[in-house]
XYZ file of C-alpha atoms in Angstrom:
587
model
C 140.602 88.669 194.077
C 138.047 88.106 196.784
C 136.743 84.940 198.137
C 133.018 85.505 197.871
C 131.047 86.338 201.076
C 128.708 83.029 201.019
C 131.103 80.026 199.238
C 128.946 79.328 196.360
C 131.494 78.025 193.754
C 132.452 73.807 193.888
C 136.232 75.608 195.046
C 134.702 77.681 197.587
C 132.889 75.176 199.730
C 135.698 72.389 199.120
C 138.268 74.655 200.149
C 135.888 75.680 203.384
C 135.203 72.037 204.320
C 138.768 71.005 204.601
C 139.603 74.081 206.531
C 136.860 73.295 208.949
C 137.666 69.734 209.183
C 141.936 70.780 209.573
C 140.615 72.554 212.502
C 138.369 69.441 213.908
C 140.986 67.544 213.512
C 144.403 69.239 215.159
C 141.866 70.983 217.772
C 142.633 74.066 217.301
C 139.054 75.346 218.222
C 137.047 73.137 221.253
C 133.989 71.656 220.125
C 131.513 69.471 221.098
C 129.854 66.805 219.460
C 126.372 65.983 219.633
C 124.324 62.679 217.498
C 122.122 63.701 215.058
C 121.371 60.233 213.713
C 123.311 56.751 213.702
C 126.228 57.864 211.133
C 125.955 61.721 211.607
C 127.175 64.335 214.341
C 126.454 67.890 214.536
C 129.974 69.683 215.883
C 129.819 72.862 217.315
C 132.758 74.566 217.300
C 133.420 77.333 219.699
C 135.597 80.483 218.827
C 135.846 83.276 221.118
C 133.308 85.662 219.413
C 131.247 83.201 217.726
C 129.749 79.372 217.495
C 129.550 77.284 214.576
C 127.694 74.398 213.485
C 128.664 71.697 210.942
C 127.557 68.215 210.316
C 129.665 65.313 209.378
C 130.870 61.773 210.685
C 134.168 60.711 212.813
C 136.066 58.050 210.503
C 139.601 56.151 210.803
C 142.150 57.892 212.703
C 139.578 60.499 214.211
C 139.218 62.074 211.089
C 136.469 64.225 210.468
C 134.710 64.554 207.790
C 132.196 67.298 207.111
C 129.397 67.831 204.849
C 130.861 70.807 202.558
C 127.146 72.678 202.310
C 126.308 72.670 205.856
C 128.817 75.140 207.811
C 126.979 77.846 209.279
C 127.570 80.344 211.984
C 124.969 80.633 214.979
C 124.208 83.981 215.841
C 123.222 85.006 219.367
C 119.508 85.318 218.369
C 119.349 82.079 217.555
C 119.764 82.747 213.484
C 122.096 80.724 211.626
C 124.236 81.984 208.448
C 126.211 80.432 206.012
C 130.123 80.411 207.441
C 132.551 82.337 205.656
C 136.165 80.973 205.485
C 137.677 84.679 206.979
C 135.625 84.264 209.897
C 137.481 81.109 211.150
C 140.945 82.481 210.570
C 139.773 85.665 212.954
C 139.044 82.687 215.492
C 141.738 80.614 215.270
C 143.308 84.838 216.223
C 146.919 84.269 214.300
C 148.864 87.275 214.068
C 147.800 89.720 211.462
C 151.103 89.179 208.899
C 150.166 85.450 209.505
C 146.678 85.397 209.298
C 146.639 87.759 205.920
C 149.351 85.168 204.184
C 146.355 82.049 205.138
C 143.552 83.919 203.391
C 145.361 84.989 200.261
C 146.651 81.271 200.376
C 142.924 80.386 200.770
C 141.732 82.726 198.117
C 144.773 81.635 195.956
C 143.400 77.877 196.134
C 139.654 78.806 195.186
C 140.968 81.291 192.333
C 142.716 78.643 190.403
C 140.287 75.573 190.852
C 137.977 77.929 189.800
C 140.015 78.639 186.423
C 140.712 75.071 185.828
C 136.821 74.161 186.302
C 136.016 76.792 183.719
C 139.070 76.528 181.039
C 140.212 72.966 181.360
C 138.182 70.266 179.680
C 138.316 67.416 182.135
C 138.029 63.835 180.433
C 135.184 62.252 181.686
C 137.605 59.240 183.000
C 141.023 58.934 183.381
C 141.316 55.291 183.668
C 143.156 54.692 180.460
C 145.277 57.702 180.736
C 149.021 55.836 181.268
C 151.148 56.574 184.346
C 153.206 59.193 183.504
C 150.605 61.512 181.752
C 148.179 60.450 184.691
C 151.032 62.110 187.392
C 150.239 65.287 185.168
C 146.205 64.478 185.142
C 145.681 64.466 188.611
C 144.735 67.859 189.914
C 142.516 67.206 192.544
C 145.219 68.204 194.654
C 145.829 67.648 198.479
C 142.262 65.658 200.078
C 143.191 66.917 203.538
C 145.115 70.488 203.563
C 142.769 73.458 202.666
C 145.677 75.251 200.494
C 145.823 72.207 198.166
C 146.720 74.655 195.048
C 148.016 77.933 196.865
C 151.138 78.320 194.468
C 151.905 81.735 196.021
C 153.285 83.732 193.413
C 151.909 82.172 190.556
C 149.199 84.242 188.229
C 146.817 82.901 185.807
C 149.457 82.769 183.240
C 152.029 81.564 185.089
C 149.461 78.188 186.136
C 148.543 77.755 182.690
C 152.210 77.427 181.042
C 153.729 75.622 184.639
C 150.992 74.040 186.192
C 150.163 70.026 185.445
C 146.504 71.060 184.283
C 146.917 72.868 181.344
C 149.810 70.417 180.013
C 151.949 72.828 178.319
C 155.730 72.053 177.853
C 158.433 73.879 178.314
C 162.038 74.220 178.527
C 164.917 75.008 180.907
C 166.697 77.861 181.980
C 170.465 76.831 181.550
C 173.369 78.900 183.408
C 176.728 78.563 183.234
C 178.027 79.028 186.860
C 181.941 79.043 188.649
C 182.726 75.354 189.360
C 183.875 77.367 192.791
C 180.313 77.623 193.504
C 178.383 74.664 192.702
C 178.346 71.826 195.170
C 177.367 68.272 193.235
C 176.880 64.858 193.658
C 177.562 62.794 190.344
C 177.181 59.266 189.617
C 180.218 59.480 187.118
C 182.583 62.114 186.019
C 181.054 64.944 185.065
C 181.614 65.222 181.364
C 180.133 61.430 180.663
C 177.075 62.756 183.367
C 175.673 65.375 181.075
C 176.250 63.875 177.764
C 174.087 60.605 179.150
C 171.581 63.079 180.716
C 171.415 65.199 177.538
C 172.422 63.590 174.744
C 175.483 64.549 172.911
C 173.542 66.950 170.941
C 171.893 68.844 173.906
C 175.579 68.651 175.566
C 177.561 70.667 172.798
C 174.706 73.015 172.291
C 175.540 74.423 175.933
C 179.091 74.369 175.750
C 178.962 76.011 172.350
C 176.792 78.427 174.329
C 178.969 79.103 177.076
C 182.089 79.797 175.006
C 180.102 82.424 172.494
C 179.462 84.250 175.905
C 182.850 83.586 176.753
C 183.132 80.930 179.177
C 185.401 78.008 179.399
C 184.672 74.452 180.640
C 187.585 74.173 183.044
C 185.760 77.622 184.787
C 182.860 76.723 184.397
C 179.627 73.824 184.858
C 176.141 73.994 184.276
C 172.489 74.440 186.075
C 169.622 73.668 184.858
C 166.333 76.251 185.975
C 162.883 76.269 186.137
C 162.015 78.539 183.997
C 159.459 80.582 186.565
C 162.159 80.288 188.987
C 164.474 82.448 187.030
C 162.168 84.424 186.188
C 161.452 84.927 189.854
C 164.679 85.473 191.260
C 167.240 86.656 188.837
C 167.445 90.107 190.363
C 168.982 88.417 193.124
C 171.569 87.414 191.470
C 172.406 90.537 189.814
C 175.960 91.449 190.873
C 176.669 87.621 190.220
C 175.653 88.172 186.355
C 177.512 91.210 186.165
C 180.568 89.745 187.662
C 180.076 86.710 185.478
C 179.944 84.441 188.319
C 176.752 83.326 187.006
C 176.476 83.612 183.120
C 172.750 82.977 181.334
C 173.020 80.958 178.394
C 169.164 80.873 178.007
C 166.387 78.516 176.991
C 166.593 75.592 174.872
C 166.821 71.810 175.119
C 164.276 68.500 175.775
C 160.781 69.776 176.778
C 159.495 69.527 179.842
C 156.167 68.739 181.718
C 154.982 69.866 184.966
C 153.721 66.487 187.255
C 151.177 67.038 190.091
C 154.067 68.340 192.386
C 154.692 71.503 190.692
C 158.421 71.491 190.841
C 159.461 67.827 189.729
C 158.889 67.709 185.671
C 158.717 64.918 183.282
C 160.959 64.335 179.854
C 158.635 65.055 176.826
C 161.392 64.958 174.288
C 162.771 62.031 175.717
C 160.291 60.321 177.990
C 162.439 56.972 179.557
C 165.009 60.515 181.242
C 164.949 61.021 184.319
C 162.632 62.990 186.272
C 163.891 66.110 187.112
C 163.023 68.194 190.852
C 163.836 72.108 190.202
C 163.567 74.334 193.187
C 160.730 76.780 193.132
C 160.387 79.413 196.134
C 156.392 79.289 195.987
C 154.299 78.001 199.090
C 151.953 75.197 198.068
C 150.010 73.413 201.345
C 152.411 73.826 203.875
C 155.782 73.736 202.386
C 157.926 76.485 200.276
C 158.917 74.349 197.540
C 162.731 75.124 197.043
C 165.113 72.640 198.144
C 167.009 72.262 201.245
C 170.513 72.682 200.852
C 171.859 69.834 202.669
C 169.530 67.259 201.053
C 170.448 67.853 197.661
C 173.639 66.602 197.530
C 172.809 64.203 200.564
C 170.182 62.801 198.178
C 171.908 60.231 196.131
C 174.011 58.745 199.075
C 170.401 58.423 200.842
C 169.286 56.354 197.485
C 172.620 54.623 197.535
C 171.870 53.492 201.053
C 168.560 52.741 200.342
C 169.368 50.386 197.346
C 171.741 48.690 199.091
C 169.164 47.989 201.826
C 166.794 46.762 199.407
C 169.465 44.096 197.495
C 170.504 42.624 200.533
C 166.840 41.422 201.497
C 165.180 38.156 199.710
C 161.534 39.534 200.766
C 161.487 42.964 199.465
C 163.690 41.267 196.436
C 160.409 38.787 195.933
C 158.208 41.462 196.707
C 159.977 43.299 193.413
C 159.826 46.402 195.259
C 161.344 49.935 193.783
C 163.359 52.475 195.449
C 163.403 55.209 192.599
C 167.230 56.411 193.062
C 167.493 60.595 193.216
C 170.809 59.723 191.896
C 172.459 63.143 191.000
C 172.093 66.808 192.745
C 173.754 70.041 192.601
C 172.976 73.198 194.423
C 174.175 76.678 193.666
C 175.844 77.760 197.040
C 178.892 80.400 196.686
C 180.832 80.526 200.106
C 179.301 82.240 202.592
C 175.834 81.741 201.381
C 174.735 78.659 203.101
C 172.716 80.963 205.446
C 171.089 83.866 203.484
C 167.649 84.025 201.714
C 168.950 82.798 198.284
C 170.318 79.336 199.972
C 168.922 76.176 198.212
C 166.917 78.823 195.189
C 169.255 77.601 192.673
C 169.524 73.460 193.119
C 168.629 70.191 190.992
C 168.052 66.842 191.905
C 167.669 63.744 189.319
C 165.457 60.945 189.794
C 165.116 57.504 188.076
C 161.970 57.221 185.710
C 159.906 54.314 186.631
C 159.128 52.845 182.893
C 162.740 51.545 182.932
C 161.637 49.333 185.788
C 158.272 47.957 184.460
C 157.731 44.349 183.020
C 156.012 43.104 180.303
C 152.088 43.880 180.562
C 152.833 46.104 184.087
C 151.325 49.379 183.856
C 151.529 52.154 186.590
C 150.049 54.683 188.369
C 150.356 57.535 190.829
C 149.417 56.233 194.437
C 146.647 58.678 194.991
C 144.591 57.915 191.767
C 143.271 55.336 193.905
C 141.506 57.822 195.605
C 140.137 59.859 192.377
C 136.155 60.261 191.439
C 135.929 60.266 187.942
C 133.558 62.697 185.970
C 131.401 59.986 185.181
C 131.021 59.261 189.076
C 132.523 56.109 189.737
C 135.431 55.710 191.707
C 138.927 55.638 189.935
C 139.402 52.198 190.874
C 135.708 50.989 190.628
C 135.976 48.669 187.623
C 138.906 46.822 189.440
C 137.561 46.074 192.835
C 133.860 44.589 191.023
C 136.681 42.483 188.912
C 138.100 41.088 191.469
C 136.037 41.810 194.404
C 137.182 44.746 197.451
C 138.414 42.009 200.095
C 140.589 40.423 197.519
C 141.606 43.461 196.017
C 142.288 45.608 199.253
C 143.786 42.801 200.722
C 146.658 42.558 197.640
C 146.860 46.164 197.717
C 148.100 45.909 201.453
C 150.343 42.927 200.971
C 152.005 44.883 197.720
C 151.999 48.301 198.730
C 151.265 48.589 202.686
C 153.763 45.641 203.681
C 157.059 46.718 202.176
C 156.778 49.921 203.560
C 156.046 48.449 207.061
C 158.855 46.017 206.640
C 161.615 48.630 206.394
C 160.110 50.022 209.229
C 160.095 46.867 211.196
C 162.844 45.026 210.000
C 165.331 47.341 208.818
C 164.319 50.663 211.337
C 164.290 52.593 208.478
C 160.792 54.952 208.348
C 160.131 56.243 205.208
C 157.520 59.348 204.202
C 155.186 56.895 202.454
C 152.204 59.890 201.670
C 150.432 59.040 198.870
C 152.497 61.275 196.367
C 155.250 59.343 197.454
C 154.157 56.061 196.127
C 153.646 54.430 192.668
C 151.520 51.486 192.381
C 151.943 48.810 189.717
C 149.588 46.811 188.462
C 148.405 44.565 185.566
C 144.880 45.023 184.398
C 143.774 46.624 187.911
C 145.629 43.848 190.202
C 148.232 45.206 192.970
C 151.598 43.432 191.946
C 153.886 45.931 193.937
C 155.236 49.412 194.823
C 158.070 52.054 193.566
C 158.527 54.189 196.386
C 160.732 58.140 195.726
C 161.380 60.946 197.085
C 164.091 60.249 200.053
C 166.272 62.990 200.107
C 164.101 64.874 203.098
C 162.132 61.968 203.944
C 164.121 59.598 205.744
C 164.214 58.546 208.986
C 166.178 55.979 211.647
C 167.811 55.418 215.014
C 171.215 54.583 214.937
C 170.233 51.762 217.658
C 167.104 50.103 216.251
C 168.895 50.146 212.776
C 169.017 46.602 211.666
C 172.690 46.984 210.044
C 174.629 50.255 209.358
C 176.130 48.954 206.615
C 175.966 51.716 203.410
C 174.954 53.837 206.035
C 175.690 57.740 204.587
C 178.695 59.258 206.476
C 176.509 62.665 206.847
C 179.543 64.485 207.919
C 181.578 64.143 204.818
C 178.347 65.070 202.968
C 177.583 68.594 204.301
C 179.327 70.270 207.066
C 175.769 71.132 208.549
C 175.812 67.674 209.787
C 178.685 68.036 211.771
C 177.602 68.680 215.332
C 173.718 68.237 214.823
C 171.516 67.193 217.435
C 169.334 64.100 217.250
C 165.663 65.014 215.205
C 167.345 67.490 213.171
C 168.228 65.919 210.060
C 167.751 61.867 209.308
C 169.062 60.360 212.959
C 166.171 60.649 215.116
C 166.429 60.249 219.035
C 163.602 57.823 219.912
C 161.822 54.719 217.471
C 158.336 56.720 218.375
C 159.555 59.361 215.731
C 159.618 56.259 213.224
C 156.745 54.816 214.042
C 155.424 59.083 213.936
C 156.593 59.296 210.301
C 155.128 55.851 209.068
C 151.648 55.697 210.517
C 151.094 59.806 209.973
C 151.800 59.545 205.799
C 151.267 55.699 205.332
C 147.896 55.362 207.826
C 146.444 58.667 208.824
C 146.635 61.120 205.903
C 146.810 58.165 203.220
C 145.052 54.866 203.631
C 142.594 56.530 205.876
C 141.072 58.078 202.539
C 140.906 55.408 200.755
C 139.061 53.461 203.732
C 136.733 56.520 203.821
C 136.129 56.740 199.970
C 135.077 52.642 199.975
C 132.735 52.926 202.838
C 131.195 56.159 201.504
C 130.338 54.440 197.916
C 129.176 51.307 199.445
C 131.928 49.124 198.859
C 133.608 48.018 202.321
C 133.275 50.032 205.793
C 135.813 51.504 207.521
C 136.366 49.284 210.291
C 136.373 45.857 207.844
C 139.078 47.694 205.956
C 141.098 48.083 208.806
C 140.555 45.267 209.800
C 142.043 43.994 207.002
C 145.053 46.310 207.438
C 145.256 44.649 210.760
C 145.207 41.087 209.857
C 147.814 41.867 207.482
C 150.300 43.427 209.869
C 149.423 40.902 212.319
C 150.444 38.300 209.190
C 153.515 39.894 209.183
C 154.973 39.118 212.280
C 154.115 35.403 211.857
C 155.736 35.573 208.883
C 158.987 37.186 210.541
C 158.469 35.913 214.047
C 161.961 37.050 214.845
C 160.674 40.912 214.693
C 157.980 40.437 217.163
C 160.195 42.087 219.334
C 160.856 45.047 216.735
C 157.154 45.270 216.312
C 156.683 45.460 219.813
C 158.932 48.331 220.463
C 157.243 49.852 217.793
C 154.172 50.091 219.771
C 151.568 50.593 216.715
C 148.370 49.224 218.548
C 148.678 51.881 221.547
C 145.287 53.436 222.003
C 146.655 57.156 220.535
C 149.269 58.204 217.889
C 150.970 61.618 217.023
C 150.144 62.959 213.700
C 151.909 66.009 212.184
C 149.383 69.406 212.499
C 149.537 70.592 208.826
C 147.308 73.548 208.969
C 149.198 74.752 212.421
C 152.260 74.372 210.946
C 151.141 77.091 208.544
C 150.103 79.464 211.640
C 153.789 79.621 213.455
C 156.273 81.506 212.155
C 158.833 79.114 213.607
C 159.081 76.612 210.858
C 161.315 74.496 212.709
C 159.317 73.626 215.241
C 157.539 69.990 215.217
C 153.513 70.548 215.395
C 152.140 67.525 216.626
C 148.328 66.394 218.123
C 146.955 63.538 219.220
C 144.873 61.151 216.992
C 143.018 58.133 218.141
C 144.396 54.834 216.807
C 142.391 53.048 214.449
C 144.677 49.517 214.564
C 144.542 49.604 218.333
C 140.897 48.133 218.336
C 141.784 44.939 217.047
C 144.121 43.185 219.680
C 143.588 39.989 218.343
C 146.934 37.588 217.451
C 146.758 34.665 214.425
C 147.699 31.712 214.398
C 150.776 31.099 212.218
C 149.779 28.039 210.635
C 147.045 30.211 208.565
C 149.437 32.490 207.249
C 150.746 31.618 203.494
C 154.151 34.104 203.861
């Protein structure tokens, strides 16, 4: 599998363009810009054998935003080539290991957007496609990070029976494993857990299983799998088979579906279950998709937290905001593991399904289908915005989805990872009406100081004894409000909203700097609204003139995964300085 010489296929240049514009973006190659005409640049981008030349536009955030066709390579004679993707890696010079892993993630990406292209019939809208089937629909994939569908170690079969695109369903690997070796977190005793999770049916069907292979309960629990995990891994595990620490009871139960994630699968038996997150040692963008250790069983006391949080305030109450509990975990970690390569391979976490939490007439839908183009080459979201109009729309959209968010920043000090993936937006018939939020267990942030009240505040050290000890930045306690603000504006403003604000200029609906100004106004709102967190806001510091985003495509050229990779963006709300008047804001 080669990625051809001169990108020709829709994959190809797509997957090119956002690798060009990564490395625009987190500077990793100097360039200069130079006008072409009022809304276009040429960049030339300088490696140290050879010059490129691309043309595109600056947008929100200093985004950059390329025309895919035109990326060519400037020869010394003056000639100019097509640009092939393997000759930026050899000028962005990673080591060889490293640099080999990018371009088979590359080629990975272009290999299976290909395949779907050709094998999956793609509907030529998706707008009445309901929530939960539309979390499996989306397979655009990442807008921003070149190795939006790496998967490493999946093949063609294994994307057409796991992947969303293809739909199939499938069930889950159950094991039996030593009670001495599986750390959980519960809601309820563990008996009355799985019998609500599975049904009483599903429930005697494994422990009828575990005693024909001769197993008893008061030995032994149960694990649910992925099924390509198992697959995957199982030789691993092979002196824990044979010494029956681990027994395999096999396949069988409610089907499952994968969503857009990969690794977090819907109930098709049963579709009001839970959501289930399985871990799955593949790479996709820039993360290997297991799951931490200490999160997992960290996860529900996060939720716990976070519910609280959300109960005590009248606003968020009013706003009918939704934290989506991850309620349950349980990780497969035999003493003495905690630090070898099989740590966190073998782990579950349970999250709330969002139909239970919809009203009458309330539909849903993933965050990031706002930013779809449908086959029939209309925006996602273009029917609602010539209903109601963009300024009205936008503007609801902010105050539903944009505000909450900001307000546990602000008035709480909590920062959540509010990326697009992150987010569910419900609606009625197109109009904002508010936000579920999910995924906390690795994507919470605070300082102990600028917290609001510590009250349901996790005690982290009675959680996991990693926590004992740790430093500031390490695990949820950060050391400065700057990381907060870091973690807000990067997945809420820079990597999120910013496409949206670049997909309604593009088709003519609103430019960039209206909609942000509109994003300003509203923030500004805010604070008249809570005039007692101007202070808060303040120390925030969200107008300064530059922000820190997180370097995604960097990250993926260091070996050292803990380290932070960081670059400076310019601030798109720091234009607007102006301050409103209270008495025009309806809180």
């Amino acid at each position: 599998m080669q990625v051809e010489k001169v990108p020709k296929s829709k994959a190809a240049l797509r997957v090119r363009k956002q690798l060009v514009e990564a490395i625009l973006f987190e500077k990793m190659l100097p360039y200069k810009e130079e006008k072409v005409s009022r809304e276009l640049s040429h960049f030339f981008i300088h490696g140290r054998s050879a010059t490129f030349r691309c043309t595109g536009k600056i947008s929100a955030f200093g985004r950059i935003r390329i025309e895919e066709e035109l990326v060519y390579k400037l020869t010394s004679s003056g000639e100019i080539h097509q640009a092939v993707i393997a000759e930026f890696i050899a000028e962005l010079n990673p080591e060889a290991e490293i640099g080999r892993l990018l371009l088979q993630e590359l080629e990975q990406t272009i290999y299976l957007t290909d395949w779907n292209e050709e094998h999956i019939p793609q509907l030529l809208s998706r707008r009445q496609v309901n929530g939960l089937e539309l979390d499996s629909a989306i397979i655009e994939g990442h807008p921003y990070h070149p190795c939006f569908k790496s998967r490493t170690g999946f093949t063609v079969e294994d994307h057409k029976r796991y992947g969303p695109e293809a739909g199939q369903e499938f069930s889950l690997v159950w094991l039996a494993v030593k009670r001495k070796d599986l750390k959980f977190n519960y809601p309820k005793e563990e008996q009355s857990f799985w019998q609500k999770e599975l049904g009483t049916n599903q429930w005697r069907d494994l422990v009828l299983a575990l005693c024909q292979k001769g197993g008893q309960l008061d030995e032994y629990t149960f694990l649910p799998v992925h099924p390509w995990q198992w697959d995957a891994i199982k030789e691993q595990y092979a002196d824990s088979l044979e010494s029956h620490d681990i027994i395999e009871l096999g396949e069988f139960g409610d089907l499952y579906r994968a969503t857009q994630s990969v690794r977090t699968l819907m109930n098709r038996s049963n579709p009001q279950r839970a959501m289930i997150k399985l871990s799955m040692n593949m790479v996709h963008t820039s993360s290997v998709r297991t799951l931490v250790p200490h999160s997992v069983c960290t996860a529900p006391a996060l939720s716990d937290w976070l519910h609280k949080v959300l109960l005590s305030d009248d606003y968020l109450l009013d706003k009918g905001v939704v934290m989506l509990k991850e309620y349950a975990g349980a990780l497969f970690e035999p003493k003495g593991c905690q630090s070898n390569d099989s740590s966190g391979q073998l782990a579950v976490i349970w999250r709330e399904n969002i139909t239970n939490y919809l009203k009458s007439n309330e539909e849903f839908i993933p965050f990031n289908a706002i930013l779809l183009k449908e086959k029939d080459g209309h925006l996602f979201i273009s029917e609602w915005i010539k209903k109601y109009g963009v300024e009205k729309w936008a503007t609801q959209l902010i105050k539903s989805a944009v505000i909450p968010v900001w307000h546990l920043l602000v008035n709480h000090g909590i920062a959540l990872e509010a990326h697009s993936q992150n987010m569910l937006l419900i609606h009625k018939e197109g109009w904002p009406l508010r936000v579920a939020l999910r995924d906390f267990h690795e994507s919470v942030e605070y300082v102990d100081s600028f917290l609001k009240s510590k009250e349901g505040l996790p005690d982290f050290t009675q959680l996991d004894e990693v926590y004992n000890g740790a430093k500031d930045n390490q695990y949820y306690w950060m050391q400065e409000v700057e990381a907060l603000r870091e973690l807000v504006m990067d997945t809420l403003f820079v990597y999120n909203l910013s496409e949206l604000s670049f997909l309604l200029d593009r088709e003519g609906f609103i430019s960039e700097e209206q909609f942000w100004e509109l994003v300003d106004k509203e923030l500004t709102d805010y604070i008249s609204c809570f005039p007692e967190n101007r202070e808060r806001a303040a120390h925030i510091d969200y107008r300064r003139e530059n922000i820190m985003a997180e370097s995604l495509l960097k990250k993926k050229l260091n070996r050292e995964s803990q380290i932070e990779h960081r670059h400076l963006v310019s601030n798109s709300l720091a234009i607007n300085q102006d301050t409103r008047r209270a008495e025009h804001v309806l809180c």
